[in-house]
Amino acid sequence: MLPQPTVEQALAAFTLPEKLGFGRISAPVMFSATYEKGEWSEGRLIPFGPIELMPNARSIQFAESVFEGMKAYRVPPARPHLFRPLDNAGRFARSATRVGMPAVPESLFLAGLDAVASACADFIPTRSGSSLYLRPTLFSTEGGYDVVNSGAFRFLVLASPSEPYSSGPMRVRIERDDVRAARGGVGAAKTGGNYAAAMRATTRAVADGCTVSLWLDPQQRQTIEELSGMNIFAVIDGEIHTPVLSDSILPGITRDSVLRLAAHSGYRTVERPMPIAELLADIAANRCSELFASGTAAIINPIESLLDADGRQHRPGASAVALRLRQSLLDIQEGRAQDPFGWIHRL
Ligand SMILES: Cc1ncc(COP(=O)(O)O)c(C=O)c1O
């Protein structure tokens, strides 16, 4: 391996590029802790760079890995703050447990986030919608071709100064063939294999001029579930509808924030099974006026059209509710508005 710089050298050598995109620029440092013989190490900040991993590590062979996606914001001159980190800590622990890995203790999770966000404070973009995207990651380091859980793990907190995922209304392709997650499977956990299952559909969506796929339920392909990387909402007769959670849908923290913000703003919210045929009919009948996506990366983003397998485009047309909720969420996340929900976590 090449000689590694020190943390101080890595930080001093980094400059924030003008154009960021989403998740493309790596912060110069990361937090690293290890788990061996049932114990977590204390963890420390190290320079971002290649790591050594045995080629038969079960994280590579069997996707024995889970991760989180969250953001740190900075409102100068204050120190950086996080949005709902305890919710991410809880989901990270549930994801790990679902695939038989040891959960990272909440105190170690927060220590990693604090170390990275504080070290990178000067690189946190302050333009509205931009932030320091944080990617806590847990994976096995032990090698073996036998399908058993490993005994050795590594916890990293990676970071990327980022702009929002999408710069405007998104086009979404309805995936009628592949499924992302099975009943009783790992769809509600944020584990690598779910994203592998989604890649082929994403490639098809991008080839068709769309940003992401809309997943249908794995058994009948009749009800809508979520997007690859975001949850989905529809404004129907002025009410805000979203698919009810199941074991094949990731319980998005932004989804929960949207439901609470919307109710707080006086909207009626409905969580229910949502048949795709009914949704398309509601769009055609102008009962569904808007569709939008929610997620840490996407924030709240209008969906301008659904592309079906028969080539038909379904366009709900409006985006006012999504844009209003997006602004309310950003105002809380970026410290311009009161936080009546206790979502902001100061470091
Ligand atoms: C499959 C999937 N669904 C939904 C979401 C949205 O979750 P959150 O709002 O917690 O970012 C994500 C992103 O993490 C995701 O990967």
mmCIF file of C-alpha atoms and ligand atoms in Angstrom:
data_model
loop_
_atom_site.group_PDB
_atom_site.id
_atom_site.type_symbol
_atom_site.label_atom_id
_atom_site.label_comp_id
_atom_site.label_asym_id
_atom_site.label_seq_id
_atom_site.Cartn_x
_atom_site.Cartn_y
_atom_site.Cartn_z
ATOM 1 C CA MET A 1 0.000 0.000 0.000
ATOM 2 C CA LEU A 2 1.102 3.582 -0.658
ATOM 3 C CA PRO A 3 2.143 5.577 2.433
ATOM 4 C CA GLN A 4 -0.968 7.183 3.943
ATOM 5 C CA PRO A 5 -1.060 10.906 4.821
ATOM 6 C CA THR A 6 -1.967 11.912 8.362
ATOM 7 C CA VAL A 7 -5.499 13.141 9.101
ATOM 8 C CA GLU A 8 -4.142 16.695 9.331
ATOM 9 C CA GLN A 9 -2.363 16.393 5.964
ATOM 10 C CA ALA A 10 -5.462 14.907 4.315
ATOM 11 C CA LEU A 11 -7.659 17.738 5.629
ATOM 12 C CA ALA A 12 -5.118 20.436 4.653
ATOM 13 C CA ALA A 13 -4.832 19.078 1.093
ATOM 14 C CA PHE A 14 -8.610 19.059 0.452
ATOM 15 C CA THR A 15 -10.462 21.830 -1.388
ATOM 16 C CA LEU A 16 -14.186 21.818 -2.062
ATOM 17 C CA PRO A 17 -14.844 21.720 -5.828
ATOM 18 C CA GLU A 18 -17.341 24.191 -7.331
ATOM 19 C CA LYS A 19 -19.513 21.423 -8.833
ATOM 20 C CA LEU A 20 -20.400 18.708 -6.321
ATOM 21 C CA GLY A 21 -23.198 16.498 -7.638
ATOM 22 C CA PHE A 22 -24.553 13.870 -5.244
ATOM 23 C CA GLY A 23 -22.165 11.434 -3.539
ATOM 24 C CA ARG A 24 -19.362 11.936 -6.069
ATOM 25 C CA ILE A 25 -16.836 13.832 -3.947
ATOM 26 C CA SER A 26 -15.271 11.931 -1.047
ATOM 27 C CA ALA A 27 -14.438 13.826 2.132
ATOM 28 C CA PRO A 28 -10.725 13.479 2.999
ATOM 29 C CA VAL A 29 -11.257 11.626 6.301
ATOM 30 C CA MET A 30 -13.363 8.768 7.651
ATOM 31 C CA PHE A 31 -14.086 7.204 11.049
ATOM 32 C CA SER A 32 -13.092 3.578 11.561
ATOM 33 C CA ALA A 33 -13.827 1.051 14.317
ATOM 34 C CA THR A 34 -13.479 -2.733 14.404
ATOM 35 C CA TYR A 35 -15.342 -5.583 16.067
ATOM 36 C CA GLU A 36 -13.485 -8.690 17.136
ATOM 37 C CA LYS A 37 -14.101 -11.375 19.781
ATOM 38 C CA GLY A 38 -17.374 -9.725 20.751
ATOM 39 C CA GLU A 39 -15.859 -6.268 21.435
ATOM 40 C CA TRP A 40 -15.964 -2.959 19.589
ATOM 41 C CA SER A 41 -12.771 -0.894 19.424
ATOM 42 C CA GLU A 42 -12.988 2.780 20.390
ATOM 43 C CA GLY A 43 -12.720 3.977 16.793
ATOM 44 C CA ARG A 44 -10.742 6.879 15.345
ATOM 45 C CA LEU A 45 -10.535 9.282 12.458
ATOM 46 C CA ILE A 46 -8.267 8.167 9.590
ATOM 47 C CA PRO A 47 -7.582 9.556 6.091
ATOM 48 C CA PHE A 48 -10.066 8.449 3.426
ATOM 49 C CA GLY A 49 -8.386 5.933 1.143
ATOM 50 C CA PRO A 50 -8.192 2.286 0.080
ATOM 51 C CA ILE A 51 -8.605 -0.357 2.769
ATOM 52 C CA GLU A 52 -7.252 -3.883 2.910
ATOM 53 C CA LEU A 53 -9.843 -6.641 2.762
ATOM 54 C CA MET A 54 -9.427 -10.375 2.157
ATOM 55 C CA PRO A 55 -10.932 -11.311 -1.213
ATOM 56 C CA ASN A 56 -13.014 -14.037 0.435
ATOM 57 C CA ALA A 57 -14.489 -11.627 3.004
ATOM 58 C CA ARG A 58 -18.161 -12.514 3.458
ATOM 59 C CA SER A 59 -19.097 -8.868 2.874
ATOM 60 C CA ILE A 60 -17.860 -9.324 -0.709
ATOM 61 C CA GLN A 61 -19.099 -12.885 -1.196
ATOM 62 C CA PHE A 62 -22.480 -12.711 0.555
ATOM 63 C CA ALA A 63 -23.248 -8.957 0.858
ATOM 64 C CA GLU A 64 -22.828 -9.181 4.633
ATOM 65 C CA SER A 65 -23.029 -5.394 4.847
ATOM 66 C CA VAL A 66 -25.481 -2.707 5.933
ATOM 67 C CA PHE A 67 -25.347 1.065 5.697
ATOM 68 C CA GLU A 68 -27.127 4.330 6.427
ATOM 69 C CA GLY A 69 -27.591 7.605 4.579
ATOM 70 C CA MET A 70 -27.957 10.861 6.501
ATOM 71 C CA LYS A 71 -26.790 14.452 6.447
ATOM 72 C CA ALA A 72 -24.874 17.064 8.461
ATOM 73 C CA TYR A 73 -25.733 20.737 7.915
ATOM 74 C CA ARG A 74 -23.852 23.869 8.894
ATOM 75 C CA VAL A 75 -25.253 27.291 9.563
ATOM 76 C CA PRO A 76 -22.166 29.510 10.108
ATOM 77 C CA PRO A 77 -20.937 30.404 12.694
ATOM 78 C CA ALA A 78 -22.572 27.457 14.506
ATOM 79 C CA ARG A 79 -21.019 23.988 14.606
ATOM 80 C CA PRO A 80 -22.514 21.368 12.250
ATOM 81 C CA HIS A 81 -25.779 19.695 13.230
ATOM 82 C CA LEU A 82 -27.418 16.399 12.241
ATOM 83 C CA PHE A 83 -31.010 15.547 11.300
ATOM 84 C CA ARG A 84 -32.695 12.717 13.292
ATOM 85 C CA PRO A 85 -29.448 10.715 13.862
ATOM 86 C CA LEU A 86 -31.006 8.530 16.554
ATOM 87 C CA ASP A 87 -33.546 7.323 13.993
ATOM 88 C CA ASN A 88 -30.694 6.377 11.664
ATOM 89 C CA ALA A 89 -28.890 4.692 14.580
ATOM 90 C CA GLY A 90 -32.010 2.621 15.288
ATOM 91 C CA ARG A 91 -32.506 1.620 11.645
ATOM 92 C CA PHE A 92 -28.784 0.772 11.301
ATOM 93 C CA ALA A 93 -29.055 -1.529 14.333
ATOM 94 C CA ARG A 94 -32.252 -3.177 12.988
ATOM 95 C CA SER A 95 -30.635 -3.691 9.569
ATOM 96 C CA ALA A 96 -27.576 -5.318 11.171
ATOM 97 C CA THR A 97 -29.699 -7.576 13.364
ATOM 98 C CA ARG A 98 -31.819 -8.655 10.373
ATOM 99 C CA VAL A 99 -28.748 -10.029 8.595
ATOM 100 C CA GLY A 100 -27.234 -11.504 11.774
ATOM 101 C CA MET A 101 -24.524 -8.893 12.314
ATOM 102 C CA PRO A 102 -23.677 -7.165 15.638
ATOM 103 C CA ALA A 103 -25.391 -3.779 15.965
ATOM 104 C CA VAL A 104 -23.092 -0.782 16.323
ATOM 105 C CA PRO A 105 -23.775 0.759 19.771
ATOM 106 C CA GLU A 106 -25.592 4.112 19.526
ATOM 107 C CA SER A 107 -22.729 5.896 21.354
ATOM 108 C CA LEU A 108 -20.145 4.608 18.819
ATOM 109 C CA PHE A 109 -22.444 5.513 15.906
ATOM 110 C CA LEU A 110 -22.800 9.090 17.219
ATOM 111 C CA ALA A 111 -19.067 9.359 18.013
ATOM 112 C CA GLY A 112 -18.263 8.448 14.392
ATOM 113 C CA LEU A 113 -20.698 10.992 12.986
ATOM 114 C CA ASP A 114 -19.450 13.701 15.343
ATOM 115 C CA ALA A 115 -15.796 13.028 14.490
ATOM 116 C CA VAL A 116 -16.363 13.171 10.719
ATOM 117 C CA ALA A 117 -18.817 16.101 10.653
ATOM 118 C CA SER A 118 -16.634 18.150 13.019
ATOM 119 C CA ALA A 119 -13.412 17.462 11.075
ATOM 120 C CA CYS A 120 -15.178 18.333 7.789
ATOM 121 C CA ALA A 121 -17.040 21.391 9.140
ATOM 122 C CA ASP A 122 -15.221 23.752 6.765
ATOM 123 C CA PHE A 123 -16.243 21.613 3.759
ATOM 124 C CA ILE A 124 -19.957 21.406 4.515
ATOM 125 C CA PRO A 125 -21.625 23.249 1.630
ATOM 126 C CA THR A 126 -24.035 25.894 2.917
ATOM 127 C CA ARG A 127 -26.121 26.493 -0.241
ATOM 128 C CA SER A 128 -29.741 25.435 0.445
ATOM 129 C CA GLY A 129 -30.283 21.770 -0.441
ATOM 130 C CA SER A 130 -26.561 20.978 -0.188
ATOM 131 C CA SER A 131 -24.999 19.339 2.859
ATOM 132 C CA LEU A 132 -22.441 16.789 4.030
ATOM 133 C CA TYR A 133 -23.901 13.395 3.111
ATOM 134 C CA LEU A 134 -22.843 10.800 5.703
ATOM 135 C CA ARG A 135 -22.610 7.092 4.961
ATOM 136 C CA PRO A 136 -22.174 4.908 8.080
ATOM 137 C CA THR A 137 -21.234 1.430 6.799
ATOM 138 C CA LEU A 138 -20.867 -1.914 8.586
ATOM 139 C CA PHE A 139 -19.392 -4.939 6.837
ATOM 140 C CA SER A 140 -17.741 -8.243 7.679
ATOM 141 C CA THR A 141 -14.002 -8.619 7.278
ATOM 142 C CA GLU A 142 -13.641 -12.330 8.018
ATOM 143 C CA GLY A 143 -13.085 -14.606 5.040
ATOM 144 C CA GLY A 144 -14.826 -17.897 4.281
ATOM 145 C CA TYR A 145 -16.920 -19.622 1.646
ATOM 146 C CA ASP A 146 -19.198 -21.282 4.178
ATOM 147 C CA VAL A 147 -22.497 -19.455 4.578
ATOM 148 C CA VAL A 148 -22.303 -18.468 8.243
ATOM 149 C CA ASN A 149 -22.074 -15.060 9.892
ATOM 150 C CA SER A 150 -18.580 -13.677 10.377
ATOM 151 C CA GLY A 151 -16.951 -12.902 13.706
ATOM 152 C CA ALA A 152 -15.046 -9.797 12.589
ATOM 153 C CA PHE A 153 -16.546 -6.541 11.326
ATOM 154 C CA ARG A 154 -15.572 -3.009 10.440
ATOM 155 C CA PHE A 155 -17.632 0.153 10.991
ATOM 156 C CA LEU A 156 -16.787 3.161 8.838
ATOM 157 C CA VAL A 157 -18.385 6.587 8.630
ATOM 158 C CA LEU A 158 -17.734 7.970 5.156
ATOM 159 C CA ALA A 159 -18.763 11.421 3.984
ATOM 160 C CA SER A 160 -19.409 13.331 0.786
ATOM 161 C CA PRO A 161 -20.094 17.076 0.395
ATOM 162 C CA SER A 162 -23.150 16.889 -1.850
ATOM 163 C CA GLU A 163 -25.890 18.668 -3.746
ATOM 164 C CA PRO A 164 -29.414 17.157 -3.832
ATOM 165 C CA TYR A 165 -29.810 13.877 -5.754
ATOM 166 C CA SER A 166 -32.032 15.359 -8.439
ATOM 167 C CA SER A 167 -31.924 18.921 -9.728
ATOM 168 C CA GLY A 168 -35.571 18.998 -10.851
ATOM 169 C CA PRO A 169 -38.800 16.998 -11.235
ATOM 170 C CA MET A 170 -38.069 13.310 -11.817
ATOM 171 C CA ARG A 171 -39.308 10.849 -14.396
ATOM 172 C CA VAL A 172 -39.943 7.413 -12.934
ATOM 173 C CA ARG A 173 -40.200 4.086 -14.745
ATOM 174 C CA ILE A 174 -42.726 1.538 -13.433
ATOM 175 C CA GLU A 175 -40.835 -1.775 -13.074
ATOM 176 C CA ARG A 176 -43.236 -4.531 -14.130
ATOM 177 C CA ASP A 177 -40.757 -7.448 -14.254
ATOM 178 C CA ASP A 178 -38.071 -7.492 -11.565
ATOM 179 C CA VAL A 179 -38.824 -7.255 -7.859
ATOM 180 C CA ARG A 180 -36.554 -5.579 -5.346
ATOM 181 C CA ALA A 181 -37.450 -7.431 -2.154
ATOM 182 C CA ALA A 182 -39.405 -10.524 -1.125
ATOM 183 C CA ARG A 183 -42.073 -11.076 1.551
ATOM 184 C CA GLY A 184 -40.212 -12.090 4.700
ATOM 185 C CA GLY A 185 -36.923 -10.999 3.108
ATOM 186 C CA VAL A 186 -34.609 -8.068 3.803
ATOM 187 C CA GLY A 187 -36.358 -5.214 1.949
ATOM 188 C CA ALA A 188 -36.953 -3.257 5.155
ATOM 189 C CA ALA A 189 -33.228 -3.450 6.025
ATOM 190 C CA LYS A 190 -30.673 -1.159 4.412
ATOM 191 C CA THR A 191 -28.426 -3.948 3.214
ATOM 192 C CA GLY A 192 -26.287 -4.045 0.089
ATOM 193 C CA GLY A 193 -28.072 -6.945 -1.624
ATOM 194 C CA ASN A 194 -31.307 -4.938 -1.996
ATOM 195 C CA TYR A 195 -29.445 -2.417 -4.110
ATOM 196 C CA ALA A 196 -27.860 -5.150 -6.257
ATOM 197 C CA ALA A 197 -31.383 -6.480 -6.908
ATOM 198 C CA ALA A 198 -32.401 -3.002 -8.117
ATOM 199 C CA MET A 199 -29.457 -2.235 -10.426
ATOM 200 C CA ARG A 200 -30.730 -3.871 -13.628
ATOM 201 C CA ALA A 201 -34.030 -2.001 -13.364
ATOM 202 C CA THR A 202 -32.199 1.270 -12.718
ATOM 203 C CA THR A 203 -30.137 0.728 -15.863
ATOM 204 C CA ARG A 204 -33.374 0.188 -17.813
ATOM 205 C CA ALA A 205 -34.941 3.287 -16.229
ATOM 206 C CA VAL A 206 -31.950 5.473 -17.118
ATOM 207 C CA ALA A 207 -31.880 4.092 -20.673
ATOM 208 C CA ASP A 208 -35.540 5.180 -20.959
ATOM 209 C CA GLY A 209 -34.745 8.731 -19.802
ATOM 210 C CA CYS A 210 -35.940 8.202 -16.207
ATOM 211 C CA THR A 211 -34.133 8.686 -12.901
ATOM 212 C CA VAL A 212 -35.379 5.693 -10.893
ATOM 213 C CA SER A 213 -37.714 2.681 -10.898
ATOM 214 C CA LEU A 214 -41.043 2.372 -9.114
ATOM 215 C CA TRP A 215 -41.249 -1.045 -7.420
ATOM 216 C CA LEU A 216 -44.450 -3.044 -7.207
ATOM 217 C CA ASP A 217 -45.262 -5.648 -4.545
ATOM 218 C CA PRO A 218 -43.250 -8.858 -4.997
ATOM 219 C CA GLN A 219 -46.179 -11.303 -5.026
ATOM 220 C CA GLN A 220 -48.808 -9.848 -7.372
ATOM 221 C CA ARG A 221 -47.009 -6.797 -8.879
ATOM 222 C CA GLN A 222 -50.237 -4.903 -8.199
ATOM 223 C CA THR A 223 -49.584 -2.396 -5.415
ATOM 224 C CA ILE A 224 -46.882 0.256 -5.421
ATOM 225 C CA GLU A 225 -44.096 -0.064 -2.855
ATOM 226 C CA GLU A 226 -41.297 2.518 -3.172
ATOM 227 C CA LEU A 227 -38.624 3.865 -5.516
ATOM 228 C CA SER A 228 -35.020 2.643 -5.573
ATOM 229 C CA GLY A 229 -33.643 4.936 -2.883
ATOM 230 C CA MET A 230 -36.793 6.926 -2.046
ATOM 231 C CA ASN A 231 -40.338 6.491 -0.754
ATOM 232 C CA ILE A 232 -43.303 7.675 -2.801
ATOM 233 C CA PHE A 233 -46.340 9.881 -2.095
ATOM 234 C CA ALA A 234 -49.436 10.838 -4.101
ATOM 235 C CA VAL A 235 -51.718 13.831 -3.554
ATOM 236 C CA ILE A 236 -55.226 12.433 -4.147
ATOM 237 C CA ASP A 237 -58.293 14.657 -3.687
ATOM 238 C CA GLY A 238 -56.069 17.000 -1.679
ATOM 239 C CA GLU A 239 -54.989 14.250 0.771
ATOM 240 C CA ILE A 240 -51.461 12.858 1.049
ATOM 241 C CA HIS A 241 -51.328 9.103 0.407
ATOM 242 C CA THR A 242 -48.355 6.747 0.717
ATOM 243 C CA PRO A 243 -47.987 2.944 0.648
ATOM 244 C CA VAL A 244 -48.346 1.380 4.093
ATOM 245 C CA LEU A 245 -45.003 -0.044 5.311
ATOM 246 C CA SER A 246 -44.291 -3.749 4.891
ATOM 247 C CA ASP A 247 -41.266 -6.032 5.165
ATOM 248 C CA SER A 248 -40.358 -5.215 1.552
ATOM 249 C CA ILE A 249 -40.295 -1.405 1.952
ATOM 250 C CA LEU A 250 -37.500 0.595 3.584
ATOM 251 C CA PRO A 251 -39.059 2.710 6.372
ATOM 252 C CA GLY A 252 -37.671 6.068 5.238
ATOM 253 C CA ILE A 253 -36.901 8.648 7.893
ATOM 254 C CA THR A 254 -37.844 11.382 5.406
ATOM 255 C CA ARG A 255 -41.123 9.484 4.760
ATOM 256 C CA ASP A 256 -41.889 9.718 8.470
ATOM 257 C CA SER A 257 -40.887 13.414 8.489
ATOM 258 C CA VAL A 258 -43.216 14.098 5.523
ATOM 259 C CA LEU A 259 -46.154 12.402 7.264
ATOM 260 C CA ARG A 260 -45.574 14.393 10.449
ATOM 261 C CA LEU A 261 -44.909 17.705 8.683
ATOM 262 C CA ALA A 262 -47.950 17.255 6.437
ATOM 263 C CA ALA A 263 -50.246 16.497 9.389
ATOM 264 C CA HIS A 264 -48.750 19.481 11.251
ATOM 265 C CA SER A 265 -49.542 21.678 8.198
ATOM 266 C CA GLY A 266 -53.192 20.537 8.194
ATOM 267 C CA TYR A 267 -53.141 17.878 5.451
ATOM 268 C CA ARG A 268 -54.962 14.581 5.932
ATOM 269 C CA THR A 269 -52.434 11.753 5.518
ATOM 270 C CA VAL A 270 -53.308 8.187 4.546
ATOM 271 C CA GLU A 271 -51.048 5.089 4.716
ATOM 272 C CA ARG A 272 -52.655 2.244 2.780
ATOM 273 C CA PRO A 273 -52.008 -0.415 0.100
ATOM 274 C CA MET A 274 -52.036 1.535 -3.191
ATOM 275 C CA PRO A 275 -52.899 -0.464 -6.358
ATOM 276 C CA ILE A 276 -50.956 0.770 -9.393
ATOM 277 C CA ALA A 277 -54.043 0.448 -11.661
ATOM 278 C CA GLU A 278 -56.040 2.696 -9.317
ATOM 279 C CA LEU A 279 -53.215 5.251 -9.135
ATOM 280 C CA LEU A 280 -52.955 5.473 -12.939
ATOM 281 C CA ALA A 281 -56.760 5.835 -13.162
ATOM 282 C CA ASP A 282 -56.665 8.596 -10.515
ATOM 283 C CA ILE A 283 -54.001 10.453 -12.538
ATOM 284 C CA ALA A 284 -56.112 10.121 -15.715
ATOM 285 C CA ALA A 285 -59.183 11.395 -13.838
ATOM 286 C CA ASN A 286 -57.223 14.342 -12.346
ATOM 287 C CA ARG A 287 -57.987 13.052 -8.828
ATOM 288 C CA CYS A 288 -54.256 12.470 -8.298
ATOM 289 C CA SER A 289 -52.789 15.928 -8.825
ATOM 290 C CA GLU A 290 -49.190 15.216 -7.739
ATOM 291 C CA LEU A 291 -46.667 12.510 -7.110
ATOM 292 C CA PHE A 292 -43.489 13.077 -5.164
ATOM 293 C CA ALA A 293 -40.506 11.203 -3.733
ATOM 294 C CA SER A 294 -38.944 11.476 -0.277
ATOM 295 C CA GLY A 295 -35.484 10.457 0.864
ATOM 296 C CA THR A 296 -32.355 11.791 2.527
ATOM 297 C CA ALA A 297 -30.651 12.214 -0.843
ATOM 298 C CA ALA A 298 -33.692 13.452 -2.787
ATOM 299 C CA ILE A 299 -35.174 15.515 0.108
ATOM 300 C CA ILE A 300 -38.759 15.935 -1.229
ATOM 301 C CA ASN A 301 -38.802 15.915 -5.003
ATOM 302 C CA PRO A 302 -41.734 16.188 -7.440
ATOM 303 C CA ILE A 303 -42.273 13.330 -9.923
ATOM 304 C CA GLU A 304 -43.365 14.731 -13.274
ATOM 305 C CA SER A 305 -44.251 11.445 -14.977
ATOM 306 C CA LEU A 306 -44.585 7.694 -14.609
ATOM 307 C CA LEU A 307 -43.442 5.710 -17.642
ATOM 308 C CA ASP A 308 -45.159 2.344 -18.053
ATOM 309 C CA ALA A 309 -43.907 -0.786 -19.843
ATOM 310 C CA ASP A 310 -46.305 -0.100 -22.749
ATOM 311 C CA GLY A 311 -44.536 3.230 -23.335
ATOM 312 C CA ARG A 312 -47.386 5.331 -21.948
ATOM 313 C CA GLN A 313 -46.511 8.372 -19.814
ATOM 314 C CA HIS A 314 -48.776 9.278 -16.881
ATOM 315 C CA ARG A 315 -48.397 12.897 -15.839
ATOM 316 C CA PRO A 316 -50.084 14.212 -12.694
ATOM 317 C CA GLY A 317 -49.123 17.781 -13.623
ATOM 318 C CA ALA A 318 -48.855 19.689 -10.315
ATOM 319 C CA SER A 319 -46.086 20.013 -7.725
ATOM 320 C CA ALA A 320 -47.248 22.733 -5.285
ATOM 321 C CA VAL A 321 -47.766 20.445 -2.258
ATOM 322 C CA ALA A 322 -44.385 18.750 -2.738
ATOM 323 C CA LEU A 323 -42.578 22.067 -3.096
ATOM 324 C CA ARG A 324 -44.305 23.523 -0.030
ATOM 325 C CA LEU A 325 -43.385 20.475 2.101
ATOM 326 C CA ARG A 326 -39.845 20.488 0.704
ATOM 327 C CA GLN A 327 -39.376 24.102 1.748
ATOM 328 C CA SER A 328 -40.789 23.431 5.249
ATOM 329 C CA LEU A 329 -38.468 20.446 5.680
ATOM 330 C CA LEU A 330 -35.416 22.340 4.421
ATOM 331 C CA ASP A 331 -36.254 25.307 6.672
ATOM 332 C CA ILE A 332 -36.062 23.000 9.704
ATOM 333 C CA GLN A 333 -33.035 21.036 8.455
ATOM 334 C CA GLU A 334 -31.126 24.216 7.588
ATOM 335 C CA GLY A 335 -31.986 26.036 10.795
ATOM 336 C CA ARG A 336 -34.261 28.792 9.389
ATOM 337 C CA ALA A 337 -37.413 27.571 11.152
ATOM 338 C CA GLN A 338 -38.375 26.352 14.605
ATOM 339 C CA ASP A 339 -38.048 22.584 15.046
ATOM 340 C CA PRO A 340 -41.251 21.582 16.860
ATOM 341 C CA PHE A 341 -40.439 17.868 16.415
ATOM 342 C CA GLY A 342 -37.001 17.762 18.112
ATOM 343 C CA TRP A 343 -35.337 16.533 14.913
ATOM 344 C CA ILE A 344 -32.182 18.673 15.021
ATOM 345 C CA HIS A 345 -29.232 17.164 16.891
ATOM 346 C CA ARG A 346 -26.431 19.607 17.723
ATOM 347 C CA LEU A 347 -22.912 18.202 17.877
HETATM 348 C C1 LIG B 1 -34.776 1.788 -0.860
HETATM 349 C C2 LIG B 1 -34.918 3.086 -0.145
HETATM 350 N N1 LIG B 1 -36.149 3.542 0.154
HETATM 351 C C3 LIG B 1 -36.345 4.709 0.790
HETATM 352 C C4 LIG B 1 -35.277 5.502 1.174
HETATM 353 C C5 LIG B 1 -35.506 6.789 1.910
HETATM 354 O O1 LIG B 1 -35.077 6.658 3.245
HETATM 355 P P1 LIG B 1 -34.614 7.941 4.066
HETATM 356 O O2 LIG B 1 -35.729 8.919 3.986
HETATM 357 O O3 LIG B 1 -34.382 7.428 5.453
HETATM 358 O O4 LIG B 1 -33.386 8.450 3.414
HETATM 359 C C6 LIG B 1 -33.967 5.084 0.866
HETATM 360 C C7 LIG B 1 -32.811 5.899 1.234
HETATM 361 O O5 LIG B 1 -32.196 5.679 2.199
HETATM 362 C C8 LIG B 1 -33.785 3.848 0.215
HETATM 363 O O6 LIG B 1 -32.563 3.409 -0.080
#
